[in-house]
Amino acid sequence: MAQGTGYFAADSDLPFLAPDFTKISEDDYIPAFEQGMAIEKAEVAAIIANPQGPTFENTIVALEKTGRMLGRVARVFFALTGANTTDGLDAIDTEISPKLSAHADSIDLDPALFARVKAVYDSRESLGLSVEETRLLEERYDQMVHAGALLTEAEREQVKAINGELSTLTTEFSQRVRAATNGQPLIVDTAAELAGLSDADVKAAADLAAQKGFPGKYAIALQNTTQQPLLPALENRTTREALFKLSYNRADGVDPQYDTRMLAARIAALRSAKAALFGQPDWASYAMYDRMARKPETALNFMQQMVPSLAETQRREAAMLTAAIAEDGGDYAVRPWDWYRYANRIKAERYDLDEDAVMQYFQLDKVLEDGVFHAANKLYGLSFERRSDIPVYHPDVWVYTVFDADGSELGLFYFDPFQRPSKRGGAWMSNFVDQSDMWGTKPVIYNVLNIPKAAPGEVQLVSFDDVNTTFHEFGHALHGLFADQKFESLSGTATARDFVEYPSQVNEMWATDPAVLQNYARHYKTGETIPMAMVEKIEAASKFNQGYDFGEVVAAALLDMKWAALTPEAAAAIDTPEKVDAFERKALEELGLEVDLVPPRYRSTYFNHIFSDPAGYSAGYYSYLWTEMLDRDSRKWFHENGGLTRANGDHYRATVLSRGGTMDYFEMFENFAGRAPDVQPMLEARGLAGGGAEGEGD
């Protein structure tokens, strides 16, 4: 059988098989991808050619063992294109993505291979398989059916063509959105236009303008979401409006080089056409086959329960903000670029909460080591050791060995916290190495965030939102670290899209636990522990401004489902940029929310979650809301059972965090909580209980 050459041909010789970035160059990737695909094709061909009849071992397990080299190069390459890309990596991504799509199709749509898989699947009841083995068999069969194994040969060829074009388009969409975000800072002429920003922010704006070729002027870089973090501080309303509109219109044709509208339209049309080949009415019905919610109707009904009270909250809050503007001498109604400025002012007055004062208690290294890690120690007995001997892909990345409660090595954890132009927006977790008992591998996990980096010599303070994100992403890391599966395909976070955010959201609860706070939330100058009165204000204030905070997420989730619900005919009719605009407008107006005041967190034109490669949240952005239901109900369980204890942590680890994708998700939740999930704790946490929003989440 063919053997690879070059760095990725064998496992790394570093601890935990961690990638050695000192030995990898951009020239390695194309040859490694091509060799990896060739080797996997040979491995699959050997399975098909096996003269023995198909068995679980010689077909399903054999398939699980294929593609090791390809997996090694892909995990490293796509980690870098997300977190530290270059023009060279982007060019490789453009070239290799359609080839990878075609390669996957050549396996999933091979009739001879499927015949062997189907033979094992059809006899599964008599094989005496374990729970995990049964799950692996069922998922492999379902994956191949979902890929098109039961289609005619002509239909399979159509699927392959669609997949190839989608791979190219989604890669281009992602790259164009990053260019639109990085390439269009707001340029202003004077510091006076930035009144309200800190001296450090003004200096950063001057430095950025100089870097962008505008010496003597000031520049504010765009962030990935519709709302921009500096808007509340800006006193000049004209500047606020300009910054918001630049963000809102970044990729809708104002500058043609960044226009993504026809990319989104073509992606939607191809997806709906693909769904039709499978006899499904729309992309959502096709895509949700393996989700916890299963059907679009379940997700839509779940979200629509919230709309009446949320819309009323938006109208009430808008009137309150307009009144605050009038009290401030303004003669205008609140608009999106005003919303957070006045909402934050009212919140500060109502809860006596000074966001800048809050930040003084949150120093990033202490948030991670004395907060996130401390909570993991109390709940699960974990300990951590910082390492300097593991090569990293950027100097800002920190690395830790993670030790289990018995002192054994559990895995390796990379932490990449800071914003940079080479990094896409948002925050995420993934693996360089997956846990697998079959291979004897331990997890090598990375968390990526986008925290603005402090100026050289300054203490790295972070907002409470950043604190929450740090706890959130480490919840994903725990899900990966506690993986206890034989097979990589079911290991750790290899779960349904509408389940995977659940453990990460639960982990956020420990950010404000008194025992955890006392250990990490200390004033960076005085060492004073954050006053519990301030914490109580943070928690009380968290229910304020839900019309916007919650509304922008619900609007984005419903907009995603509108795109995913298009029939082939309707999708094909959206054939001009203007029709994309009209479709989005109509879709948003139909939601019943105040979308002119509270636009979606992402507009279609920069909605990477659903239009980029990989677009794992297409017909799935609702997952953040669905898993918040599971999260809030789980927090209720923790509070009712004593909170931050090893017994509770060990129970959660045993029933959820260590189970990977090996069982039904409702069953998994019931094993943990002792009952089905309930939406009410989520609505109460959001301050939206009542007003037509009650109902069961399942």
mmCIF file of C-alpha atoms in Angstrom, residues 192-508:
data_model
loop_
_atom_site.group_PDB
_atom_site.id
_atom_site.type_symbol
_atom_site.label_atom_id
_atom_site.label_comp_id
_atom_site.label_asym_id
_atom_site.label_seq_id
_atom_site.Cartn_x
_atom_site.Cartn_y
_atom_site.Cartn_z
ATOM 1 C CA ALA A 192 -12.469 64.926 18.140
ATOM 2 C CA GLU A 193 -14.619 62.566 16.079
ATOM 3 C CA LEU A 194 -13.521 59.786 18.445
ATOM 4 C CA ALA A 195 -14.507 61.634 21.613
ATOM 5 C CA GLY A 196 -15.418 59.169 24.346
ATOM 6 C CA LEU A 197 -12.761 56.589 23.461
ATOM 7 C CA SER A 198 -9.880 55.982 25.829
ATOM 8 C CA ASP A 199 -6.450 57.410 25.106
ATOM 9 C CA ALA A 200 -5.260 53.887 24.308
ATOM 10 C CA ASP A 201 -8.087 53.384 21.808
ATOM 11 C CA VAL A 202 -7.366 56.730 20.124
ATOM 12 C CA LYS A 203 -3.670 55.877 19.866
ATOM 13 C CA ALA A 204 -4.535 52.476 18.428
ATOM 14 C CA ALA A 205 -6.773 54.199 15.878
ATOM 15 C CA ALA A 206 -3.942 56.530 14.877
ATOM 16 C CA ASP A 207 -1.524 53.603 14.557
ATOM 17 C CA LEU A 208 -3.977 51.613 12.452
ATOM 18 C CA ALA A 209 -4.612 54.571 10.142
ATOM 19 C CA ALA A 210 -0.875 54.926 9.580
ATOM 20 C CA GLN A 211 -0.602 51.194 8.828
ATOM 21 C CA LYS A 212 -3.458 51.496 6.324
ATOM 22 C CA GLY A 213 -1.814 54.426 4.531
ATOM 23 C CA PHE A 214 -3.701 57.309 6.196
ATOM 24 C CA PRO A 215 -1.054 59.060 8.331
ATOM 25 C CA GLY A 216 -2.440 61.793 10.532
ATOM 26 C CA LYS A 217 -5.921 60.256 10.499
ATOM 27 C CA TYR A 218 -7.665 57.671 12.666
ATOM 28 C CA ALA A 219 -9.030 54.221 11.841
ATOM 29 C CA ILE A 220 -11.399 51.848 13.644
ATOM 30 C CA ALA A 221 -11.189 48.231 12.505
ATOM 31 C CA LEU A 222 -14.377 46.258 11.974
ATOM 32 C CA GLN A 223 -15.241 43.233 14.103
ATOM 33 C CA ASN A 224 -17.097 40.198 12.797
ATOM 34 C CA THR A 225 -20.577 40.923 14.209
ATOM 35 C CA THR A 226 -23.068 43.594 13.126
ATOM 36 C CA GLN A 227 -22.710 45.605 16.330
ATOM 37 C CA GLN A 228 -19.241 47.035 16.969
ATOM 38 C CA PRO A 229 -17.632 47.112 20.432
ATOM 39 C CA LEU A 230 -16.574 50.785 20.344
ATOM 40 C CA LEU A 231 -20.018 52.141 19.445
ATOM 41 C CA PRO A 232 -21.220 52.690 23.036
ATOM 42 C CA ALA A 233 -18.219 54.834 23.916
ATOM 43 C CA LEU A 234 -18.388 57.133 20.885
ATOM 44 C CA GLU A 235 -19.998 60.464 21.765
ATOM 45 C CA ASN A 236 -20.202 61.718 18.172
ATOM 46 C CA ARG A 237 -23.439 60.362 16.692
ATOM 47 C CA THR A 238 -22.232 60.870 13.120
ATOM 48 C CA THR A 239 -19.210 58.686 13.856
ATOM 49 C CA ARG A 240 -21.415 56.070 15.497
ATOM 50 C CA GLU A 241 -23.720 55.959 12.498
ATOM 51 C CA ALA A 242 -20.820 55.744 10.051
ATOM 52 C CA LEU A 243 -19.198 52.885 11.980
ATOM 53 C CA PHE A 244 -22.442 50.927 12.270
ATOM 54 C CA LYS A 245 -23.377 51.358 8.603
ATOM 55 C CA LEU A 246 -19.886 50.386 7.477
ATOM 56 C CA SER A 247 -20.241 47.201 9.496
ATOM 57 C CA TYR A 248 -23.792 46.536 8.311
ATOM 58 C CA ASN A 249 -22.971 47.133 4.620
ATOM 59 C CA ARG A 250 -19.440 45.701 4.555
ATOM 60 C CA ALA A 251 -20.160 43.012 1.962
ATOM 61 C CA ASP A 252 -23.319 44.112 0.153
ATOM 62 C CA GLY A 253 -21.829 45.839 -2.862
ATOM 63 C CA VAL A 254 -20.883 49.281 -1.581
ATOM 64 C CA ASP A 255 -17.378 48.180 -2.570
ATOM 65 C CA PRO A 256 -17.802 45.587 -5.357
ATOM 66 C CA GLN A 257 -14.622 43.678 -4.486
ATOM 67 C CA TYR A 258 -16.214 42.643 -1.182
ATOM 68 C CA ASP A 259 -19.718 41.852 -2.459
ATOM 69 C CA THR A 260 -20.807 38.385 -1.297
ATOM 70 C CA ARG A 261 -24.483 38.521 -2.286
ATOM 71 C CA MET A 262 -24.314 36.343 -5.365
ATOM 72 C CA LEU A 263 -22.067 33.884 -3.565
ATOM 73 C CA ALA A 264 -24.732 33.488 -0.868
ATOM 74 C CA ALA A 265 -27.488 33.165 -3.466
ATOM 75 C CA ARG A 266 -25.625 30.530 -5.457
ATOM 76 C CA ILE A 267 -24.757 28.549 -2.306
ATOM 77 C CA ALA A 268 -28.430 28.574 -1.260
ATOM 78 C CA ALA A 269 -29.553 27.488 -4.735
ATOM 79 C CA LEU A 270 -27.053 24.626 -4.870
ATOM 80 C CA ARG A 271 -28.035 23.411 -1.425
ATOM 81 C CA SER A 272 -31.741 23.392 -2.198
ATOM 82 C CA ALA A 273 -31.056 21.589 -5.488
ATOM 83 C CA LYS A 274 -28.993 18.999 -3.627
ATOM 84 C CA ALA A 275 -31.784 18.488 -1.070
ATOM 85 C CA ALA A 276 -34.245 17.907 -3.918
ATOM 86 C CA LEU A 277 -32.094 15.059 -5.230
ATOM 87 C CA PHE A 278 -32.713 13.345 -1.894
ATOM 88 C CA GLY A 279 -36.448 13.917 -2.069
ATOM 89 C CA GLN A 280 -36.340 16.620 0.596
ATOM 90 C CA PRO A 281 -38.370 19.838 0.244
ATOM 91 C CA ASP A 282 -35.524 22.126 1.328
ATOM 92 C CA TRP A 283 -31.990 22.251 2.655
ATOM 93 C CA ALA A 284 -33.063 22.425 6.309
ATOM 94 C CA SER A 285 -35.005 19.160 6.044
ATOM 95 C CA TYR A 286 -31.962 17.513 4.443
ATOM 96 C CA ALA A 287 -29.312 18.985 6.755
ATOM 97 C CA MET A 288 -31.025 18.292 10.077
ATOM 98 C CA TYR A 289 -31.152 14.500 9.737
ATOM 99 C CA ASP A 290 -28.613 13.944 12.552
ATOM 100 C CA ARG A 291 -29.543 16.843 14.840
ATOM 101 C CA MET A 292 -31.023 16.533 18.285
ATOM 102 C CA ALA A 293 -34.057 18.526 17.095
ATOM 103 C CA ARG A 294 -34.257 16.364 13.930
ATOM 104 C CA LYS A 295 -36.835 18.461 12.024
ATOM 105 C CA PRO A 296 -36.956 22.163 11.032
ATOM 106 C CA GLU A 297 -40.431 22.422 12.538
ATOM 107 C CA THR A 298 -39.089 21.479 15.977
ATOM 108 C CA ALA A 299 -36.414 24.184 15.878
ATOM 109 C CA LEU A 300 -38.774 26.807 14.432
ATOM 110 C CA ASN A 301 -41.522 26.119 16.958
ATOM 111 C CA PHE A 302 -38.963 26.322 19.743
ATOM 112 C CA MET A 303 -37.785 29.755 18.570
ATOM 113 C CA GLN A 304 -41.189 31.129 17.683
ATOM 114 C CA GLN A 305 -42.371 30.541 21.244
ATOM 115 C CA MET A 306 -40.034 33.354 22.236
ATOM 116 C CA VAL A 307 -40.985 35.909 19.590
ATOM 117 C CA PRO A 308 -44.089 37.535 21.168
ATOM 118 C CA SER A 309 -42.480 38.428 24.491
ATOM 119 C CA LEU A 310 -39.164 39.254 22.796
ATOM 120 C CA ALA A 311 -40.827 41.654 20.325
ATOM 121 C CA GLU A 312 -42.682 43.326 23.190
ATOM 122 C CA THR A 313 -39.414 43.634 25.110
ATOM 123 C CA GLN A 314 -37.761 45.254 22.091
ATOM 124 C CA ARG A 315 -40.523 47.824 21.741
ATOM 125 C CA ARG A 316 -40.491 48.584 25.456
ATOM 126 C CA GLU A 317 -36.722 48.964 25.570
ATOM 127 C CA ALA A 318 -36.671 51.137 22.426
ATOM 128 C CA ALA A 319 -39.177 53.542 24.013
ATOM 129 C CA MET A 320 -37.065 53.652 27.171
ATOM 130 C CA LEU A 321 -33.914 54.441 25.179
ATOM 131 C CA THR A 322 -35.630 57.131 23.117
ATOM 132 C CA ALA A 323 -36.751 58.734 26.387
ATOM 133 C CA ALA A 324 -33.171 58.627 27.651
ATOM 134 C CA ILE A 325 -31.999 60.313 24.454
ATOM 135 C CA ALA A 326 -34.541 63.093 24.984
ATOM 136 C CA GLU A 327 -33.371 63.555 28.566
ATOM 137 C CA ASP A 328 -29.873 63.894 27.146
ATOM 138 C CA GLY A 329 -31.047 66.708 24.871
ATOM 139 C CA GLY A 330 -31.367 64.596 21.733
ATOM 140 C CA ASP A 331 -34.223 65.139 19.291
ATOM 141 C CA TYR A 332 -34.290 61.726 17.630
ATOM 142 C CA ALA A 333 -35.554 58.207 18.180
ATOM 143 C CA VAL A 334 -33.095 55.450 19.011
ATOM 144 C CA ARG A 335 -31.391 53.723 16.100
ATOM 145 C CA PRO A 336 -29.120 50.646 16.154
ATOM 146 C CA TRP A 337 -25.968 52.783 16.370
ATOM 147 C CA ASP A 338 -27.407 54.517 19.454
ATOM 148 C CA TRP A 339 -28.797 51.466 21.175
ATOM 149 C CA TYR A 340 -25.874 50.241 23.233
ATOM 150 C CA ARG A 341 -24.674 53.710 24.148
ATOM 151 C CA TYR A 342 -27.923 54.502 25.895
ATOM 152 C CA ALA A 343 -28.646 50.967 27.045
ATOM 153 C CA ASN A 344 -25.245 50.871 28.736
ATOM 154 C CA ARG A 345 -25.881 54.267 30.292
ATOM 155 C CA ILE A 346 -29.233 53.167 31.715
ATOM 156 C CA LYS A 347 -27.729 49.890 32.871
ATOM 157 C CA ALA A 348 -24.911 51.758 34.602
ATOM 158 C CA GLU A 349 -27.415 54.040 36.326
ATOM 159 C CA ARG A 350 -29.914 51.323 37.186
ATOM 160 C CA TYR A 351 -27.355 48.824 38.416
ATOM 161 C CA ASP A 352 -24.584 51.291 39.264
ATOM 162 C CA LEU A 353 -22.300 49.260 37.038
ATOM 163 C CA ASP A 354 -19.141 50.791 35.551
ATOM 164 C CA GLU A 355 -17.817 48.458 32.822
ATOM 165 C CA ASP A 356 -14.333 49.995 32.986
ATOM 166 C CA ALA A 357 -14.251 49.492 36.732
ATOM 167 C CA VAL A 358 -15.340 45.878 36.269
ATOM 168 C CA MET A 359 -12.424 45.223 33.879
ATOM 169 C CA GLN A 360 -9.904 46.177 36.552
ATOM 170 C CA TYR A 361 -10.663 42.849 38.253
ATOM 171 C CA PHE A 362 -10.141 40.668 35.202
ATOM 172 C CA GLN A 363 -6.525 40.112 34.195
ATOM 173 C CA LEU A 364 -6.373 37.579 31.381
ATOM 174 C CA ASP A 365 -3.737 35.203 32.730
ATOM 175 C CA LYS A 366 -5.510 35.079 36.086
ATOM 176 C CA VAL A 367 -8.894 34.596 34.415
ATOM 177 C CA LEU A 368 -7.504 31.512 32.703
ATOM 178 C CA GLU A 369 -5.232 30.024 35.346
ATOM 179 C CA ASP A 370 -6.900 31.114 38.587
ATOM 180 C CA GLY A 371 -10.454 31.103 37.244
ATOM 181 C CA VAL A 372 -11.097 28.657 34.407
ATOM 182 C CA PHE A 373 -8.487 26.141 35.544
ATOM 183 C CA HIS A 374 -9.466 26.542 39.218
ATOM 184 C CA ALA A 375 -13.097 25.719 38.447
ATOM 185 C CA ALA A 376 -11.952 22.647 36.488
ATOM 186 C CA ASN A 377 -9.891 21.567 39.474
ATOM 187 C CA LYS A 378 -12.776 21.919 41.922
ATOM 188 C CA LEU A 379 -15.265 20.135 39.676
ATOM 189 C CA TYR A 380 -13.096 17.474 38.075
ATOM 190 C CA GLY A 381 -9.783 17.417 39.951
ATOM 191 C CA LEU A 382 -7.790 18.664 36.940
ATOM 192 C CA SER A 383 -4.422 20.402 37.222
ATOM 193 C CA PHE A 384 -2.375 22.295 34.634
ATOM 194 C CA GLU A 385 1.293 22.940 33.863
ATOM 195 C CA ARG A 386 2.420 25.677 31.473
ATOM 196 C CA ARG A 387 4.950 24.518 28.902
ATOM 197 C CA SER A 388 7.558 26.371 26.866
ATOM 198 C CA ASP A 389 8.946 23.366 24.976
ATOM 199 C CA ILE A 390 5.987 22.798 22.625
ATOM 200 C CA PRO A 391 6.259 24.731 19.322
ATOM 201 C CA VAL A 392 3.321 27.029 18.544
ATOM 202 C CA TYR A 393 1.983 28.565 15.330
ATOM 203 C CA HIS A 394 2.094 32.131 16.737
ATOM 204 C CA PRO A 395 4.087 33.674 19.606
ATOM 205 C CA ASP A 396 0.870 34.658 21.424
ATOM 206 C CA VAL A 397 -0.216 31.027 21.918
ATOM 207 C CA TRP A 398 0.106 29.495 25.408
ATOM 208 C CA VAL A 399 0.392 25.709 25.959
ATOM 209 C CA TYR A 400 -0.472 23.582 28.995
ATOM 210 C CA THR A 401 -0.321 19.926 29.917
ATOM 211 C CA VAL A 402 -3.600 18.875 31.531
ATOM 212 C CA PHE A 403 -3.454 16.272 34.324
ATOM 213 C CA ASP A 404 -6.411 14.198 35.469
ATOM 214 C CA ALA A 405 -7.435 13.845 39.108
ATOM 215 C CA ASP A 406 -5.214 10.774 39.541
ATOM 216 C CA GLY A 407 -2.156 12.658 38.267
ATOM 217 C CA SER A 408 -2.104 10.990 34.858
ATOM 218 C CA GLU A 409 -1.673 13.065 31.705
ATOM 219 C CA LEU A 410 -5.062 13.806 30.177
ATOM 220 C CA GLY A 411 -4.062 15.897 27.169
ATOM 221 C CA LEU A 412 -2.547 19.094 25.843
ATOM 222 C CA PHE A 413 -4.268 22.501 25.711
ATOM 223 C CA TYR A 414 -3.354 25.508 23.504
ATOM 224 C CA PHE A 415 -4.765 28.963 24.273
ATOM 225 C CA ASP A 416 -4.704 31.609 21.494
ATOM 226 C CA PRO A 417 -6.457 34.676 22.920
ATOM 227 C CA PHE A 418 -5.671 37.792 20.841
ATOM 228 C CA GLN A 419 -7.086 39.486 17.772
ATOM 229 C CA ARG A 420 -4.923 39.779 14.664
ATOM 230 C CA PRO A 421 -5.664 40.380 10.969
ATOM 231 C CA SER A 422 -4.652 36.816 10.097
ATOM 232 C CA LYS A 423 -7.402 35.385 12.322
ATOM 233 C CA ARG A 424 -11.071 35.094 11.411
ATOM 234 C CA GLY A 425 -13.571 36.629 13.824
ATOM 235 C CA GLY A 426 -15.252 34.868 16.706
ATOM 236 C CA ALA A 427 -14.039 32.193 19.099
ATOM 237 C CA TRP A 428 -13.775 28.432 18.682
ATOM 238 C CA MET A 429 -12.264 25.143 19.812
ATOM 239 C CA SER A 430 -10.887 22.233 17.859
ATOM 240 C CA ASN A 431 -8.332 19.412 18.022
ATOM 241 C CA PHE A 432 -4.862 18.881 16.601
ATOM 242 C CA VAL A 433 -5.129 15.264 17.799
ATOM 243 C CA ASP A 434 -8.360 13.414 18.616
ATOM 244 C CA GLN A 435 -8.710 11.036 21.549
ATOM 245 C CA SER A 436 -9.028 7.387 20.539
ATOM 246 C CA ASP A 437 -8.570 4.189 22.541
ATOM 247 C CA MET A 438 -8.065 2.328 19.274
ATOM 248 C CA TRP A 439 -4.996 4.421 18.466
ATOM 249 C CA GLY A 440 -3.982 5.125 22.057
ATOM 250 C CA THR A 441 -4.090 8.885 21.425
ATOM 251 C CA LYS A 442 -4.844 11.599 23.944
ATOM 252 C CA PRO A 443 -6.550 14.865 22.932
ATOM 253 C CA VAL A 444 -4.540 17.894 21.804
ATOM 254 C CA ILE A 445 -6.972 20.795 21.897
ATOM 255 C CA TYR A 446 -6.865 24.488 21.076
ATOM 256 C CA ASN A 447 -9.075 27.430 22.041
ATOM 257 C CA VAL A 448 -9.062 30.526 19.832
ATOM 258 C CA LEU A 449 -10.460 33.895 20.970
ATOM 259 C CA ASN A 450 -10.389 37.456 19.602
ATOM 260 C CA ILE A 451 -9.533 39.670 22.564
ATOM 261 C CA PRO A 452 -8.010 43.075 21.706
ATOM 262 C CA LYS A 453 -4.385 42.912 22.788
ATOM 263 C CA ALA A 454 -3.134 45.458 25.304
ATOM 264 C CA ALA A 455 -0.389 47.853 24.269
ATOM 265 C CA PRO A 456 3.164 46.658 25.007
ATOM 266 C CA GLY A 457 3.915 47.049 28.703
ATOM 267 C CA GLU A 458 0.276 47.363 29.729
ATOM 268 C CA VAL A 459 -1.556 44.830 31.870
ATOM 269 C CA GLN A 460 -3.874 42.654 29.761
ATOM 270 C CA LEU A 461 -7.318 43.374 31.201
ATOM 271 C CA VAL A 462 -10.473 41.948 29.654
ATOM 272 C CA SER A 463 -14.180 42.651 29.748
ATOM 273 C CA PHE A 464 -16.609 40.369 31.519
ATOM 274 C CA ASP A 465 -17.841 39.286 28.091
ATOM 275 C CA ASP A 466 -14.298 38.093 27.359
ATOM 276 C CA VAL A 467 -14.245 36.301 30.706
ATOM 277 C CA ASN A 468 -17.461 34.533 29.748
ATOM 278 C CA THR A 469 -16.039 33.577 26.348
ATOM 279 C CA THR A 470 -12.898 32.153 27.969
ATOM 280 C CA PHE A 471 -15.000 29.935 30.245
ATOM 281 C CA HIS A 472 -17.255 29.039 27.293
ATOM 282 C CA GLU A 473 -14.487 27.875 24.989
ATOM 283 C CA PHE A 474 -12.872 25.899 27.770
ATOM 284 C CA GLY A 475 -16.202 24.109 28.187
ATOM 285 C CA HIS A 476 -15.640 22.839 24.637
ATOM 286 C CA ALA A 477 -12.091 21.908 25.640
ATOM 287 C CA LEU A 478 -13.389 19.874 28.584
ATOM 288 C CA HIS A 479 -15.761 18.058 26.240
ATOM 289 C CA GLY A 480 -12.727 17.101 24.161
ATOM 290 C CA LEU A 481 -10.371 16.391 27.064
ATOM 291 C CA PHE A 482 -12.837 14.033 28.761
ATOM 292 C CA ALA A 483 -13.472 12.057 25.574
ATOM 293 C CA ASP A 484 -13.397 8.354 26.365
ATOM 294 C CA GLN A 485 -14.166 6.640 23.085
ATOM 295 C CA LYS A 486 -12.607 3.815 21.129
ATOM 296 C CA PHE A 487 -13.285 5.499 17.788
ATOM 297 C CA GLU A 488 -12.234 9.001 16.718
ATOM 298 C CA SER A 489 -15.435 9.452 14.732
ATOM 299 C CA LEU A 490 -17.463 9.484 17.956
ATOM 300 C CA SER A 491 -14.900 11.114 20.227
ATOM 301 C CA GLY A 492 -15.360 14.233 22.317
ATOM 302 C CA THR A 493 -17.127 17.035 20.480
ATOM 303 C CA ALA A 494 -18.098 14.784 17.545
ATOM 304 C CA THR A 495 -21.758 15.330 18.411
ATOM 305 C CA ALA A 496 -24.819 16.835 16.780
ATOM 306 C CA ARG A 497 -24.528 20.517 15.883
ATOM 307 C CA ASP A 498 -27.409 21.387 18.228
ATOM 308 C CA PHE A 499 -25.753 19.608 21.154
ATOM 309 C CA VAL A 500 -22.107 20.605 20.863
ATOM 310 C CA GLU A 501 -22.585 24.105 22.348
ATOM 311 C CA TYR A 502 -24.294 22.724 25.443
ATOM 312 C CA PRO A 503 -21.217 21.780 27.557
ATOM 313 C CA SER A 504 -19.495 25.051 26.672
ATOM 314 C CA GLN A 505 -22.477 27.116 27.787
ATOM 315 C CA VAL A 506 -22.755 25.194 31.048
ATOM 316 C CA ASN A 507 -19.123 25.990 31.836
ATOM 317 C CA GLU A 508 -19.927 29.714 31.737
#
